[in-house]
XYZ file of C-alpha atoms in Angstrom:
275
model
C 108.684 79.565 117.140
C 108.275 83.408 116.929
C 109.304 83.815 113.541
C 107.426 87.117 112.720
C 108.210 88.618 116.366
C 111.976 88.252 115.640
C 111.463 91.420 113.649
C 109.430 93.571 115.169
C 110.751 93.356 118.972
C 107.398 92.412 120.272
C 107.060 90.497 123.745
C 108.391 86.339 122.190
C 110.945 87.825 120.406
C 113.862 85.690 119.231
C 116.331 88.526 120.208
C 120.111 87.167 120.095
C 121.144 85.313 122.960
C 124.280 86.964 122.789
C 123.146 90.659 123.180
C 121.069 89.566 126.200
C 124.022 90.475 128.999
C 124.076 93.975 126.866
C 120.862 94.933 126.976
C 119.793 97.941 128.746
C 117.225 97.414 131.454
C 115.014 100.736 131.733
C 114.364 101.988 134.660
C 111.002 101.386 135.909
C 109.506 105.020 135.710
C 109.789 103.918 131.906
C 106.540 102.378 132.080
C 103.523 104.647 131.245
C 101.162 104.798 133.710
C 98.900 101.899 133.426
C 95.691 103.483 131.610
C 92.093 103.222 132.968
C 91.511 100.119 130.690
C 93.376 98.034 132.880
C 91.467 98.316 135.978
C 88.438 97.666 134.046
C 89.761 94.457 132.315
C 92.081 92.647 135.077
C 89.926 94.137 138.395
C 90.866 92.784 141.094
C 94.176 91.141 139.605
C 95.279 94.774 138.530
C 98.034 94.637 140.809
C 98.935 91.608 139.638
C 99.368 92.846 136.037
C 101.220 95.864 136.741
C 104.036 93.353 138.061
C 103.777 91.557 135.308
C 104.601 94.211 133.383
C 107.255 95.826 135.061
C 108.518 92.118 135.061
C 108.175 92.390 131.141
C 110.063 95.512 131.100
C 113.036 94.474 133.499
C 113.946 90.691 132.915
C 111.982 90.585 129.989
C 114.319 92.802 128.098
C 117.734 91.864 130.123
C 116.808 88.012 128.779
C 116.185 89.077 125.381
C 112.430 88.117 125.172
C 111.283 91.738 124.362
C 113.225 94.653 122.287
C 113.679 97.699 125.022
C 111.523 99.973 122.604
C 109.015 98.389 123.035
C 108.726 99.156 126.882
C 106.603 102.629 126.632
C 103.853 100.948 124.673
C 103.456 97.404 126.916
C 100.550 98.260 128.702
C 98.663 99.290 124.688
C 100.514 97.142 122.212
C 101.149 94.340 123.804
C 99.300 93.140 127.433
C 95.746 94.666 126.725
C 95.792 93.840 123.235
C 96.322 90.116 124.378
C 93.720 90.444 127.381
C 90.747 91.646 125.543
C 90.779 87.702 124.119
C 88.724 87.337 127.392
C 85.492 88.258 125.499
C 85.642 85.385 123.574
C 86.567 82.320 126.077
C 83.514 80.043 127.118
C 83.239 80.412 130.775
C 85.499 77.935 132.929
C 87.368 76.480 129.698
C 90.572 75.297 128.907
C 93.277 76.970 126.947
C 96.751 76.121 125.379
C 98.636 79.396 123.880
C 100.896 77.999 121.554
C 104.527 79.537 121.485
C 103.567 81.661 124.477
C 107.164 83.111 124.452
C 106.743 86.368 127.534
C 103.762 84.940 128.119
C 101.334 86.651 125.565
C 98.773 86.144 125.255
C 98.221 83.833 128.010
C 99.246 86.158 131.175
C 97.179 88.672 130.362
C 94.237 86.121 129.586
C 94.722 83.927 132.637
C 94.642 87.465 134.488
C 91.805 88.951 133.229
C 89.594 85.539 133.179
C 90.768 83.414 136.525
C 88.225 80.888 135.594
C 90.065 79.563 132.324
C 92.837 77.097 132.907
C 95.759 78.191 130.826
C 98.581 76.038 129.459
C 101.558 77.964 128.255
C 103.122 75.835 125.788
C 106.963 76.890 124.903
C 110.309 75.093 123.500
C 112.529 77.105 124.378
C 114.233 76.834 127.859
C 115.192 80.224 128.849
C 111.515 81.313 127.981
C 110.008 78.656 129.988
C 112.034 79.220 133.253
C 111.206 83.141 133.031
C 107.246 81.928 132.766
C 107.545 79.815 135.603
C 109.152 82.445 137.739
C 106.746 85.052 136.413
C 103.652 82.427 137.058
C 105.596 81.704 140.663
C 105.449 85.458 141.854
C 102.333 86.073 140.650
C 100.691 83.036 141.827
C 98.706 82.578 138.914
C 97.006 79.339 140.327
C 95.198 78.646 136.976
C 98.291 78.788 134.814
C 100.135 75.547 133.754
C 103.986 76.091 132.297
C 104.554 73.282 129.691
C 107.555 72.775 127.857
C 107.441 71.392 124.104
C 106.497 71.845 121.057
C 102.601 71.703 119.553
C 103.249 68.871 117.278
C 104.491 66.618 120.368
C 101.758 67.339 122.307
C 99.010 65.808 119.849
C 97.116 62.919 121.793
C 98.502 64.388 124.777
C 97.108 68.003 125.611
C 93.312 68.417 124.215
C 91.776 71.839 125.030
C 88.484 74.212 124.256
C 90.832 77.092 123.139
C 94.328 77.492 121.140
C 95.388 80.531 120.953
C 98.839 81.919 119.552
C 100.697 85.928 119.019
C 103.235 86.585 116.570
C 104.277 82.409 116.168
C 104.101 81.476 112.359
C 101.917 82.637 108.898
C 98.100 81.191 109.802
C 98.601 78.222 107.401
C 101.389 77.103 109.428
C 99.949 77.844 113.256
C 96.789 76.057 112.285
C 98.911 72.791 111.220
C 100.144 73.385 114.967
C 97.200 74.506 116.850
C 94.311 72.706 115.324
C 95.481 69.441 116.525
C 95.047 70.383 120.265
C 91.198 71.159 119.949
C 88.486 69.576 121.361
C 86.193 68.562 119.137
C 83.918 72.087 118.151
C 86.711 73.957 120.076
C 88.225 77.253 118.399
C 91.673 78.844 117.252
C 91.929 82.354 117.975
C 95.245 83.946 116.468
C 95.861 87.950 116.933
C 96.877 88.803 113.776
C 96.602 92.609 112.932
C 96.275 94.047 110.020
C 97.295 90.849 107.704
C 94.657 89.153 108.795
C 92.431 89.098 106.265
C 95.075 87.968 103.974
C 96.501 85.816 105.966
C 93.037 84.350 105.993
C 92.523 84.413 102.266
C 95.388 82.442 101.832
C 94.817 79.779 104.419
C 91.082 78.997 104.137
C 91.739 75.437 101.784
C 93.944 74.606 104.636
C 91.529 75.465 107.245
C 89.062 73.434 105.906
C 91.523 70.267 105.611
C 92.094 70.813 109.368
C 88.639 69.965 110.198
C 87.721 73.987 110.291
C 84.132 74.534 109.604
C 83.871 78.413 110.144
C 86.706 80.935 110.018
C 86.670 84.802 110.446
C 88.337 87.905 111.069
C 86.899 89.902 114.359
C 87.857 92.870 116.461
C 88.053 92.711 120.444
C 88.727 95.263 122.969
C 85.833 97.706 121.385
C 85.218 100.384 123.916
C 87.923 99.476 125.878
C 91.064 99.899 123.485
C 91.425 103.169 121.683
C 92.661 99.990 118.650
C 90.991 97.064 119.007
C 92.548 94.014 118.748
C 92.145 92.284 115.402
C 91.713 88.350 115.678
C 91.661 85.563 113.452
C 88.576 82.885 114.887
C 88.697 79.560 113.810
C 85.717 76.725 114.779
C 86.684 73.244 114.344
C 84.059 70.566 113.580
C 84.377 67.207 114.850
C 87.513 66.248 113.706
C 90.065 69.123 114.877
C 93.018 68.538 113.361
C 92.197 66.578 110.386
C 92.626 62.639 109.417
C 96.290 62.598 110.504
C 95.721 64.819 113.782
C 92.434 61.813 114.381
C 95.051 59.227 113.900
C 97.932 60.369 116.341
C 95.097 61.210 118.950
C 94.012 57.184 118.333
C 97.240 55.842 118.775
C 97.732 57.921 121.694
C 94.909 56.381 123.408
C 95.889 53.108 122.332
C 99.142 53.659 123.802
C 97.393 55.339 127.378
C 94.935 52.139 127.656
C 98.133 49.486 127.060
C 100.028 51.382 129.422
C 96.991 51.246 131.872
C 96.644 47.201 131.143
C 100.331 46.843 132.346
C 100.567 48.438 135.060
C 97.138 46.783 136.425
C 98.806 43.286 135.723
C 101.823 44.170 137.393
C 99.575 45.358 140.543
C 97.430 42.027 140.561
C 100.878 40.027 139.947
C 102.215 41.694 142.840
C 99.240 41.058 145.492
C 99.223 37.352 144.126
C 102.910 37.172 145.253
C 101.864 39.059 148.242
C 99.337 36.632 149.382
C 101.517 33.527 148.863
């Protein structure tokens, strides 16, 4: 699902398979020194993030998830440019980051904010098994590995917060991510500097979706010497629109029939039990 990271070697990349085994795995003095911002933003899970960067930097690239140029500039471009999302997540919510590829932004997030319970929602195999591992070692207890794609999931995973990096155009991501809200929940989608256009183009869309308010803000002020540019989407009642509503109804219906079974298949079996 990381169309536009295919191109520019960011962390999700959809690097050939087939170069993985020739990759060259830097050496771990590669890394920059992690800067001052990261102690402020993961505290006491620093530790934590530094492995999951050197992580990024060693299986990361030997798998093909990340382009080895883009190793010197992890800690800046790429994990606390995803963590500053922290500012904006309600206290203890819930949170599904669509096409989570390396695991950004949701690593960084569940780091920085160990009261959110983060899904990491991926397709692809090979991505999945190196978030488990990486969710395994650090034992992120409020992380949640799920394989699939969004458009399964609809009726099945409902959450306060989507958020997605470097997936799809916003027109497209919303279709995807708008259909996992709760009702008045919010899409946040780090977009850099298309966002505005990307938002121009999208907001009919948007508003079909069951968006009521849409903008483009900057996180990480202070913090980041470039804040991260996101785009913030607040659904209404109806996330997802009429045909998102629909799915979620004949999910239900499917959950409650499902629950009517298996209690008459208990009571039958006590009846025979008592005979």
């Amino acid at each position: 699902m990381d169309t536009e990271s295919a191109a520019t070697g960011r962390p999700g990349a959809d690097v050939n398979p087939d170069a993985e085994e020739r990759a060259e795995v830097p050496e771990l003095d590669v890394l920059a020194e992690a800067p001052a911002a990261a102690r402020e933003v993961f505290g006491d899970r620093f530790d934590a993030a530094v492995r999951y960067t050197e992580l990024l930097a060693t299986a990361g690239v030997k798998r093909g998830l990340i382009g080895p140029r883009e190793v010197p500039r992890l800690w800046d471009r790429h994990v606390l440019n995803c963590a500053v999302l922290a500012e904006l997540l309600p206290t203890g919510s819930t949170l599904c980051d669509v096409g989570s590829g390396a695991g950004l932004p949701g690593i960084p997030v569940a780091l920085a904010r160990p009261d959110v319970s983060v899904t990491l929602l991926e397709p692809l195999l090979r991505r999945t098994t190196f978030l488990e591992e990486v969710v395994r070692e650090l034992g992120l207890e409020n992380v949640t590995v799920l394989r699939g794609r969004a458009e399964e999931m609809i009726g099945k995973l409902a959450v306060d917060v989507v958020t997605a990096r470097a997936v799809a155009p916003l027109d497209r991501l919303a279709g995807w991510g708008m259909p996992l809200l709760r009702p008045h929940g919010q899409m946040l989608a780090l977009k850099g500097d298309s966002a505005e256009q990307e938002l121009a183009d999208s907001r009919a869309g948007l508003a079909k979706l069951g968006a009521v308010e849409w903008s483009v803000i900057s996180v990480g002020e202070g913090t980041l010497e470039t804040s991260t540019r996101v785009v913030q989407v607040k659904a209404g009642e109806s996330p997802g629109g009429v045909k998102a509503a629909t799915k979620r109804a004949k999910a239900a219906r499917a959950g409650r029939n499902a629950g009517v079974k298996t209690g008459d298949r208990a009571r039958a079996g006590r009846r025979r039990g008592t005979r």
